[in-house]
XYZ file of C-alpha atoms in Angstrom:
558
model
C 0.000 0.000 0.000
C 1.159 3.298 -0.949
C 1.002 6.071 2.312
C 2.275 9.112 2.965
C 5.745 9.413 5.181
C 3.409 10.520 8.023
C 1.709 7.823 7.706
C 4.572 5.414 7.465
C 6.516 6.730 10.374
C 3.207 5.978 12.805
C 2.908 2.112 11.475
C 6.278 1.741 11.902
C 6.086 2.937 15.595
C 3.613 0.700 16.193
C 5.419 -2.121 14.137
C 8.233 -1.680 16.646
C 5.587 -1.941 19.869
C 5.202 1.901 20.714
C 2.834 2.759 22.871
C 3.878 5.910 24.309
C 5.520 9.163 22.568
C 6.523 12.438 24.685
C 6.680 15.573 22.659
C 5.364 19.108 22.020
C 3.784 19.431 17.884
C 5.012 22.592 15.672
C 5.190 23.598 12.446
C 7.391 20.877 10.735
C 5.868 18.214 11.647
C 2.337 18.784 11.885
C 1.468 16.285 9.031
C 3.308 13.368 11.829
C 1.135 14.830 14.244
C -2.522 15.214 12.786
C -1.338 11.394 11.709
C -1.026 10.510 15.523
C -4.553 12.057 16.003
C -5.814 9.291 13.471
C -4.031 6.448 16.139
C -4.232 8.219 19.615
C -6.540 4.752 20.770
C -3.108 2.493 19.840
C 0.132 5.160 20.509
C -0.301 7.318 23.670
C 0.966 10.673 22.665
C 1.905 12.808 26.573
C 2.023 16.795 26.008
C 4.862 17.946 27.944
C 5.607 21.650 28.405
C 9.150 21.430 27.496
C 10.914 19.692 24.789
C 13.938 19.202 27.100
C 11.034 17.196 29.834
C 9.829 15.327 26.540
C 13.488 13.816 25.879
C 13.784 13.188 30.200
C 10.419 11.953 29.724
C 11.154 9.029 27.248
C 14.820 8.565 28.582
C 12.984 7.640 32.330
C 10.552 5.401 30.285
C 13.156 3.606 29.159
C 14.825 3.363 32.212
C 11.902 2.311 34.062
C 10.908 -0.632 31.247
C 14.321 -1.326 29.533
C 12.218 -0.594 26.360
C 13.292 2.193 23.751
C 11.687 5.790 24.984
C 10.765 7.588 21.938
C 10.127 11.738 22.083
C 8.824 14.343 19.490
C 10.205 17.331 18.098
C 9.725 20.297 15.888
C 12.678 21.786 13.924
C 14.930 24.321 14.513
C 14.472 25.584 18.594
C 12.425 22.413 18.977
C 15.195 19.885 18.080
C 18.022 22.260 19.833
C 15.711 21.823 23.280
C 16.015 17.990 22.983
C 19.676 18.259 22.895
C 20.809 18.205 26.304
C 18.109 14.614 26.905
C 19.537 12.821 24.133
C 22.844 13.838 25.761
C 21.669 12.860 29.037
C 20.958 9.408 27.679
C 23.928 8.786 25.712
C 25.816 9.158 28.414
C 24.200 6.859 30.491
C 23.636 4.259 27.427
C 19.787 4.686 27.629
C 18.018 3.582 24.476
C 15.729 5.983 22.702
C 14.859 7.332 19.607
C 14.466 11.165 18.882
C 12.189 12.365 15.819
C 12.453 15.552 14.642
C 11.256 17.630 11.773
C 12.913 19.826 9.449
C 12.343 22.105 6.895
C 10.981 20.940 3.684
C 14.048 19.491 1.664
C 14.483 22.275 -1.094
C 15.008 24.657 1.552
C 18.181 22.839 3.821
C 20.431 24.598 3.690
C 19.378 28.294 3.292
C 19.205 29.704 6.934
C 15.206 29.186 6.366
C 13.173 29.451 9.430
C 13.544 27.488 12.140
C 15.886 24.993 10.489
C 19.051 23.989 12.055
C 21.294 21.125 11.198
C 20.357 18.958 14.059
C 22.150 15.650 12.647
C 25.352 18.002 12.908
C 24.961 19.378 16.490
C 23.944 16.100 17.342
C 26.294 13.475 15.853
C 28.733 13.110 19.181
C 25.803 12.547 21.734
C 24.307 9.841 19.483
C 24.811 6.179 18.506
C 23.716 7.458 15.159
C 21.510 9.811 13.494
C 19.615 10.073 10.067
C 18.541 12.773 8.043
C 15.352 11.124 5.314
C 16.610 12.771 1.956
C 14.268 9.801 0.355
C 10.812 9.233 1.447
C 11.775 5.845 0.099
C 13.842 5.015 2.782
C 11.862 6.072 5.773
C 11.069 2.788 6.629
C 14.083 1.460 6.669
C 15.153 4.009 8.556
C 13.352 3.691 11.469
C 13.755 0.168 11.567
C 17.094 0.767 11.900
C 17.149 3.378 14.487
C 15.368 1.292 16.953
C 17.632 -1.570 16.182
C 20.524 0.938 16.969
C 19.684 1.851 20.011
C 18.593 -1.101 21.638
C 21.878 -3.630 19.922
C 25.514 -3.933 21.898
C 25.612 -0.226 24.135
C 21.658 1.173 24.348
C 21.983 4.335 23.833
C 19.930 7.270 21.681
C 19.194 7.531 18.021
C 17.833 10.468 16.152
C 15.527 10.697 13.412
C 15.366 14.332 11.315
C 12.549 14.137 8.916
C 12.452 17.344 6.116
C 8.430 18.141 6.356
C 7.896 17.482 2.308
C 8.755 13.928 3.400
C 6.038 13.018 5.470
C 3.265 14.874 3.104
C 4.719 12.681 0.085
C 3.796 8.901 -0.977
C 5.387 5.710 -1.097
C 5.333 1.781 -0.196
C 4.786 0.720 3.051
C 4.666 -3.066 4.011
C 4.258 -4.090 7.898
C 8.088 -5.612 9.075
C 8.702 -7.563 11.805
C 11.365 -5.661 14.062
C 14.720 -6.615 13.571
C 15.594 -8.611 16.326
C 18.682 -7.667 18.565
C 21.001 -10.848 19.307
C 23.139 -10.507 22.929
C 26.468 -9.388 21.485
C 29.065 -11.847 22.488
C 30.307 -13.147 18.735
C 33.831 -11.711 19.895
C 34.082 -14.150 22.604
C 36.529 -16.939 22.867
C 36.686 -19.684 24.949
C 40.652 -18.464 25.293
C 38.877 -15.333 26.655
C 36.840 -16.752 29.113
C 40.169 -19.127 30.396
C 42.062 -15.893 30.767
C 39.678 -14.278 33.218
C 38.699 -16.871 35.213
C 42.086 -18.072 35.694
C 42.809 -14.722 36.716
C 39.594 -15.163 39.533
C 40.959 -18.848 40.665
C 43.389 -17.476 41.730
C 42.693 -14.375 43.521
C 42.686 -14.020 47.507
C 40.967 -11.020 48.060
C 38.739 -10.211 44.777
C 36.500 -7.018 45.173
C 33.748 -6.577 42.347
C 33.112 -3.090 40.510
C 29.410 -2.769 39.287
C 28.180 -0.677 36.774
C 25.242 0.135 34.910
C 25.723 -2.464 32.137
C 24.492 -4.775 34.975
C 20.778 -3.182 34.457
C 21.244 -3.082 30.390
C 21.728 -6.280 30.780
C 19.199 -8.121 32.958
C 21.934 -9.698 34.646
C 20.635 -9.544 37.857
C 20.410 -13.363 39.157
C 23.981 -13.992 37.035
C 25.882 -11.435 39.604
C 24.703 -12.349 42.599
C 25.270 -16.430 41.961
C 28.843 -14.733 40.854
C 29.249 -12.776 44.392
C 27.927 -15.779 45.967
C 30.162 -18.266 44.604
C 33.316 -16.484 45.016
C 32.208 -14.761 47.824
C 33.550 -11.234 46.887
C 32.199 -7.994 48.312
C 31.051 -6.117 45.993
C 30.232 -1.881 45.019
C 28.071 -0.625 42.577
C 27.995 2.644 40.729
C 25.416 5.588 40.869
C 23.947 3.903 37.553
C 23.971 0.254 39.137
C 22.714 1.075 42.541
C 19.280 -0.904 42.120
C 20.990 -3.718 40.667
C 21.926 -5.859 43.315
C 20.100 -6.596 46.671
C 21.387 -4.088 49.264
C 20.731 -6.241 51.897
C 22.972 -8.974 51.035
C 25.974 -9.403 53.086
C 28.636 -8.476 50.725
C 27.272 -5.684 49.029
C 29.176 -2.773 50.877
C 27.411 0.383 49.028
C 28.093 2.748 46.320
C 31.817 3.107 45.439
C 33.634 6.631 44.068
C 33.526 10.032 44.606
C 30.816 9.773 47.367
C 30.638 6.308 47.820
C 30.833 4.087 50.885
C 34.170 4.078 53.240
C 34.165 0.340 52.763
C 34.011 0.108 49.081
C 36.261 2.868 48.189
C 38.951 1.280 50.827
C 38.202 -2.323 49.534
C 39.078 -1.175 46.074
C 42.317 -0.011 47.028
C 43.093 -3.419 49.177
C 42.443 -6.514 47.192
C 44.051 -8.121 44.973
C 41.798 -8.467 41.985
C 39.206 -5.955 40.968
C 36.723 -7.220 38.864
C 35.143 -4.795 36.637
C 31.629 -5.469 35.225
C 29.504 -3.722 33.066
C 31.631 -0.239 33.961
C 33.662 2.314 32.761
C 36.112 3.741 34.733
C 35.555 7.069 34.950
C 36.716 10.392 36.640
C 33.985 9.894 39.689
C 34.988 6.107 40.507
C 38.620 5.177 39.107
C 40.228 6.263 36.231
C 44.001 6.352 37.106
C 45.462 3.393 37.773
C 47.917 3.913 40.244
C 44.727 4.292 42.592
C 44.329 0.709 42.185
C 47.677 0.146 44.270
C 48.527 -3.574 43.652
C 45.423 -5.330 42.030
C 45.084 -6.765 38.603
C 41.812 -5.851 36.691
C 39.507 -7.647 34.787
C 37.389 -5.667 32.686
C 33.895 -7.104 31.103
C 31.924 -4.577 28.991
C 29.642 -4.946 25.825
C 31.842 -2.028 24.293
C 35.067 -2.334 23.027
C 35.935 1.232 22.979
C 35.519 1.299 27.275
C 38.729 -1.720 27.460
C 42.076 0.032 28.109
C 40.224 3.497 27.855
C 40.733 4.706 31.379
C 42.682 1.535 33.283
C 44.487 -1.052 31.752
C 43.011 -4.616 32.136
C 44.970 -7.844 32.905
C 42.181 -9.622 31.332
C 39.027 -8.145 29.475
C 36.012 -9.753 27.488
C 33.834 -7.942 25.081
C 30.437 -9.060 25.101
C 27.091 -8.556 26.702
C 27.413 -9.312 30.697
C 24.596 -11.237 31.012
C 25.628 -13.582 28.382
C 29.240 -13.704 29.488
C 28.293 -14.421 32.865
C 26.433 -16.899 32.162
C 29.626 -18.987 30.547
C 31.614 -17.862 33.384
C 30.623 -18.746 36.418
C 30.741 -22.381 35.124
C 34.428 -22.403 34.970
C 34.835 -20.365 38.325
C 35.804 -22.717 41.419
C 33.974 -21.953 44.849
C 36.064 -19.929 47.038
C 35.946 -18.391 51.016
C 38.844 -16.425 51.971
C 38.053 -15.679 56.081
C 40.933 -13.250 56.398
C 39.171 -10.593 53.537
C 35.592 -11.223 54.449
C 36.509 -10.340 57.924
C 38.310 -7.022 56.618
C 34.962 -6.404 54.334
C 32.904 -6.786 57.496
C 35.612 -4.620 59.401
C 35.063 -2.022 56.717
C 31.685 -2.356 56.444
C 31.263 -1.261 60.061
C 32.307 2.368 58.634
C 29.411 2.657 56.777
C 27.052 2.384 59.808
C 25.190 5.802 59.797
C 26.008 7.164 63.531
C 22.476 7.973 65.013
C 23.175 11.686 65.940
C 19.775 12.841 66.685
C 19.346 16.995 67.043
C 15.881 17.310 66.272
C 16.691 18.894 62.817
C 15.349 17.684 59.056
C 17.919 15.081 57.798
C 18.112 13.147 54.934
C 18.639 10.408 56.878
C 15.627 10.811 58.915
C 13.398 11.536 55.049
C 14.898 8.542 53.720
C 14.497 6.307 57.190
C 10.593 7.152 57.097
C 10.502 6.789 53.206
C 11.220 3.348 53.497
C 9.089 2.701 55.979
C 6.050 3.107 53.357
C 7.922 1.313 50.680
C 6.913 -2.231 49.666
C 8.857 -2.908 46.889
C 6.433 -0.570 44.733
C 8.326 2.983 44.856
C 10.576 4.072 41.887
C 12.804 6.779 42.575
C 14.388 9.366 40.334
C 16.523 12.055 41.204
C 17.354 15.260 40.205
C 21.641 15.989 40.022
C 23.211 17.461 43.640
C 23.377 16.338 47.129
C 19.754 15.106 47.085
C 21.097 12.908 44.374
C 23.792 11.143 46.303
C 22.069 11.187 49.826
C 19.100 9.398 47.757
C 22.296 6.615 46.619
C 23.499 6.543 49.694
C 20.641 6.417 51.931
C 17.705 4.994 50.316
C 17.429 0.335 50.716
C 16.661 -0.059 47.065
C 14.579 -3.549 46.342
C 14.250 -3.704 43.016
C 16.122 -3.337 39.884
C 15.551 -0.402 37.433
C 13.607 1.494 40.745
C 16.431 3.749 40.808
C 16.608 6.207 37.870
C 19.157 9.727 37.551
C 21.340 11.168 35.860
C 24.544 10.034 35.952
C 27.206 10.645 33.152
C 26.115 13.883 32.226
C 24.867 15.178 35.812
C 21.738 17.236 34.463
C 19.858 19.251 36.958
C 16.342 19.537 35.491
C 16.386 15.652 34.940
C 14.122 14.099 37.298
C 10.940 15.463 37.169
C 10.564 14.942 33.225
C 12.233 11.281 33.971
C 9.850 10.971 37.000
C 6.815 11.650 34.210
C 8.503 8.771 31.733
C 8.659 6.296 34.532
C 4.828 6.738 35.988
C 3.974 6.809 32.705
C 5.336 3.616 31.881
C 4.584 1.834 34.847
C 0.955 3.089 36.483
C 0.863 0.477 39.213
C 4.181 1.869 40.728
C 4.688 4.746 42.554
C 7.066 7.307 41.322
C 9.040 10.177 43.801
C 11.442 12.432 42.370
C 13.707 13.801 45.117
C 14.834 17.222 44.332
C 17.046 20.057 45.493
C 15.689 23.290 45.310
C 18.042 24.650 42.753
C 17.263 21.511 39.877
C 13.605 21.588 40.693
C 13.533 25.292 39.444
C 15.387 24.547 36.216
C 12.737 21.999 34.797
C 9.306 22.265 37.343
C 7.410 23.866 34.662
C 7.027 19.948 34.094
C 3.914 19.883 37.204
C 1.651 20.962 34.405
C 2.372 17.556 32.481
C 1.948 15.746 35.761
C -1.357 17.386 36.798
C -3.312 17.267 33.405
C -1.863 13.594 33.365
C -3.339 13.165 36.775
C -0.039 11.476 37.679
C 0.694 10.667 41.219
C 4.258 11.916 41.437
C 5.175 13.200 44.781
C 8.152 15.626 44.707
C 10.312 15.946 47.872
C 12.196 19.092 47.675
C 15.390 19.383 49.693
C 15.107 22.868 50.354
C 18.295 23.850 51.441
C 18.163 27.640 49.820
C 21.158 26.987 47.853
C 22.783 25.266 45.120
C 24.313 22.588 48.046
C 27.065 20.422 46.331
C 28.461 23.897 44.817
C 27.993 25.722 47.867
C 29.747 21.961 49.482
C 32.783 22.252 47.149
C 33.101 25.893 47.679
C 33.167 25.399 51.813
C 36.004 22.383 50.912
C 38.645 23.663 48.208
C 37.365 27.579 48.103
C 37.728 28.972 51.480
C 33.947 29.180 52.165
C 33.650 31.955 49.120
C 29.657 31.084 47.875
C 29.935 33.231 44.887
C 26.438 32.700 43.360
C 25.193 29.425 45.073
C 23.321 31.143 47.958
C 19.798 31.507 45.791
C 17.811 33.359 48.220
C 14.515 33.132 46.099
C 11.248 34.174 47.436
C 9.579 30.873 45.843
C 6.681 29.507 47.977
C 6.686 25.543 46.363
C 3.461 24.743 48.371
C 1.764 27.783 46.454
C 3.960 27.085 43.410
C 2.598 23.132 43.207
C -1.360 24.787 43.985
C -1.051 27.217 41.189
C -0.236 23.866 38.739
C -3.323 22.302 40.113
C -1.353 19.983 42.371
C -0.948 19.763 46.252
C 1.743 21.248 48.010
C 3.271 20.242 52.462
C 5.595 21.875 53.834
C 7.581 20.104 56.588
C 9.898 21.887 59.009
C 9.362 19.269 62.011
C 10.414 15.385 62.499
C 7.122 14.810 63.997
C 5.125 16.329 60.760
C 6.636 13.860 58.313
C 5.002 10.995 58.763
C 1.320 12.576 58.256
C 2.502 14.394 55.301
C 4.075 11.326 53.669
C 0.691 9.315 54.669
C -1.350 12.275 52.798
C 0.958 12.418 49.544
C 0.429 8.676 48.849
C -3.169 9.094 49.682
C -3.293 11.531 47.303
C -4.308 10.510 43.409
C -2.205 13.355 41.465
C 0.905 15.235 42.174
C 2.602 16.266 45.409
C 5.126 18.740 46.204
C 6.547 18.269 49.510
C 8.974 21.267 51.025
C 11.635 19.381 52.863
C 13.312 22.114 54.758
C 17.073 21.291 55.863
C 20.062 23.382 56.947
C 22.315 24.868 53.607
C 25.600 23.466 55.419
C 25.135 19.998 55.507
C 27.333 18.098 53.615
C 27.581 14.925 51.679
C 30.021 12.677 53.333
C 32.127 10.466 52.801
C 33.700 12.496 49.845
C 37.406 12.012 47.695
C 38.269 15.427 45.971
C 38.953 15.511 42.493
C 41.829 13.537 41.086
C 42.401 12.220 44.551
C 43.447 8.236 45.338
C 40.113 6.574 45.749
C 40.633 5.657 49.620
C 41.971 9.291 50.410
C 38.443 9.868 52.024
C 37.460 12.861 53.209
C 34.642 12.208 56.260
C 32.955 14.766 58.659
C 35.151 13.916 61.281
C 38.154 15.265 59.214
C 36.310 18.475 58.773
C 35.225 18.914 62.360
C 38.859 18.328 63.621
């Protein structure tokens, strides 16, 4: 049958199981969009108010349901406001696909209204990008996209479709998706040998878990791993739901502001075991930090091996997959000497139980829990509130914890909050905010509200831009040049005037009842969490520092 590109791009979504887009219609690609009218019972199109929330939007949804999140654009400033989301996600490896429009095709080229050369400004923040010169291959192209983004490394894919295109005809003919294999043709059985040779014969292995761990699935792999070899074992910001926090190895977050125990553990044993990570500038990425430990490195991308650290031993190839031929050639193993040094270390991590009667995060994320039955998904915004939520919150699930991590984008969460409820209407979604994100992207409550999503919002309101003002009181001799925001914003009359419901809690003894109301409630929630602007996130390592050259409270104080 012959249809028009419009036409063709909406029975492809569906041919590739869409069911939700998040954009915001204009001028270029009105013909996609009175097309979407036509199928609004089978694709789910959400209005956000932002085309930066739409891009947050579908990156959470993806998060949330490992599927592809797929977002809307209009040319020129609407494709530019999708930039810093598609970033966001290709940082993080997050599979979606971006659609924009463009200017009809006989005008690229000529400065023309509201045309820029999106493929251009977005080529290094995507796995790959198209530009339809040919209605005829519109198809293929999307096909392709979606196969991009979900094969090897998820991460996004954007689709810029000249206007003239989807108002002209051509074939269409319903394709089955084209199916994405696990990616392990480069592995050898030489491969495997190496690295678990390398495992054998360690005494005091320590395992480094990233977010390829989640991109994955390989949830019940790495815990029959930890189990069998019995090594503690870290995660990173993006792998923090991936393994049960309540298992007796797992000794917390690891980098920057990770746990005492993990960041000292990485520095001690003997064999650090790499999975599903990159070494980067917030965890390790200099090797002398390592001290005296080999490395074995295990990532679906080539291009992450020998990057950062060099690796005794590596295998390219997706984790799950590898795993899964791994652990068969691994012998069981209990070293008492290092699991009594993890459990030494892991004594560290014990929050002390300093109670002044003030608003903590400890105390938010304490009570939090206490509601929590598995259901909650929580996203953050980027800051303190960010970490503290890592740190403090007993995660249950995998994918429940969703932020920005890679990129660190303040304005993230609430968009990402919006994906995720979206997606998944029998959970419950809280984004946990500081005051300074939650003004960059909150315009996003209006989505929420006509939505009639029941997002509830906990503000840390701290009246500053915390882990600036933090680094500022650390390495800049307590000089808060622009971090102190001293706005006059009322969020319990901001979240009214969106049509939502807004607490504000200064007092231990009020949180409870508010928390009780907010999940009563059936739409949004903004909850004012009041806490003092010089608490800190501890432990911390400055920049470029050795891993276990921890900075705690205690130093400060003294």
């Amino acid at each position: 049958m012959y249809l028009t590109g419009a036409e063709i791009l909406v029975k492809s979504l569906l041919d590739e199981g869409v069911d939700t887009i998040f954009g915001y219609p204009g001028g270029a690609v009105l013909n996609i969009y009175d097309e979407l009218y036509k199928y609004k019972d089978k694709i789910r199109h959400i209005l956000m108010a932002h085309e930066q929330g739409a891009a947050h939007a579908a990156d959470g949804y993806a998060r949330a349901t490992g599927k592809v999140g797929v977002c809307l654009a209009t040319s020129g400033p609407g494709a530019t406001n999708l930039v810093t989301g598609i970033a966001t996600a290709y940082m993080d490896s997050i599979p979606m696909v971006a659609i924009t429009g463009n200017v009809p095709r006989n005008l690229l080229g000529k400065d023309s209204f509201q045309e820029v050369d999106i493929t251009g400004i977005t080529m290094p923040i995507t796995k790959y990008n198209y530009i339809v010169k040919d209605i005829k291959d519109l198809q293929k192209i999307i096909r392709e996209a979606f196969y991009i983004a979900k094969e090897g490394r998820p991460g996004p894919v954007l689709i810029d479709i000249p206007k003239d295109i989807t108002a002209e005809k051509a074939e269409y003919k319903p394709l089955i998706p084209k199916k994405v294999e696990r990616k392990v043709k480069n592995l050898t059985e030489k491969d495997l040998e190496k690295v678990a040779k390398l495992i054998n014969e360690a005494k005091n292995p320590f395992i480094y878990a990233g977010g390829g761990v989640v991109a994955s699935g390989a949830y019940d792999e790495l815990i029959e791993l930890v189990n069998k070899i019995n090594s503690p074992i870290a995660t990173s910001l993006m792998a923090i739901s991936a393994f049960p926090q309540e298992h007796p190895l797992y000794t917390g977050m690891i980098g920057m502001h990770g746990s005492k125990a993990s960041n000292i553990l990485a520095s001690k044993c003997d064999l650090l075991i790499c999975l599903g990570a990159r070494f980067n500038d917030r965890v390790i990425s200099n090797q002398k930090h390592i001290k005296n430990a080999k490395v074995v490195h295990i990532d679906v991308d080539p291009a992450e091996i020998n990057k950062n650290i060099k690796a005794d031993a590596f295998i390219i190839g997706d984790l799950k997959s590898v795993l899964q031929r791994l652990i068969s050639l691994l012998k069981e193993k209990k070293d008492e000497e290092w699991l009594e040094k993890v459990e030494e270390l892991k004594s560290l991590n014990v929050i002390k139980d300093t109670d002044t009667g003030e608003l903590t995060p400890e105390f938010l994320f304490k009570k939090l829990d206490e509601f929590d039955d598995g259901n909650f998904i929580i996203t953050t915004e980027v800051g303190q509130h960010q970490m503290w939520a890592a740190k403090y919150y007993k995660f249950r699930k995998p994918r429940s914890f969703i932020s920005s991590g890679g990129l660190g984008t303040m304005g993230y969460g609430l968009g990402a909050a919006i994906g995720a409820q979206v997606a998944l209407k029998d959970r419950r979604v809280i984004n946990i905010a500081g005051d300074g994100s939650f003004g960059m992207n909150c315009n996003e409550l209006v989505t929420a509200v006509k939505n009639n999503l029941p997002i509830i919002v906990i503000i840390f309101n701290n009246n500053s831009l915390g882990m600036v003002r933090q680094w500022q009181s650390l390495f800049y001799e307590e000089r808060y040049s622009y971090t102190t925001l001293n706005r006059a914003t009322d969020f319990v009359k901001l979240a009214e005037a969106f049509g939502g419901r807004g607490y504000r809690v200064f007092r231990k003894e009020d949180l409870k009842d508010v928390l009780t109301q907010a999940l009563e409630n059936k739409g949004p929630v903004v909850i004012d969490y009041v806490v003092d602007n010089d608490r800190k996130v501890f432990p911390m390592v400055a920049p470029g520092a050795a891993i276990d050259e921890i900075i705690s409270e205690e130093n400060i104080n003294n």
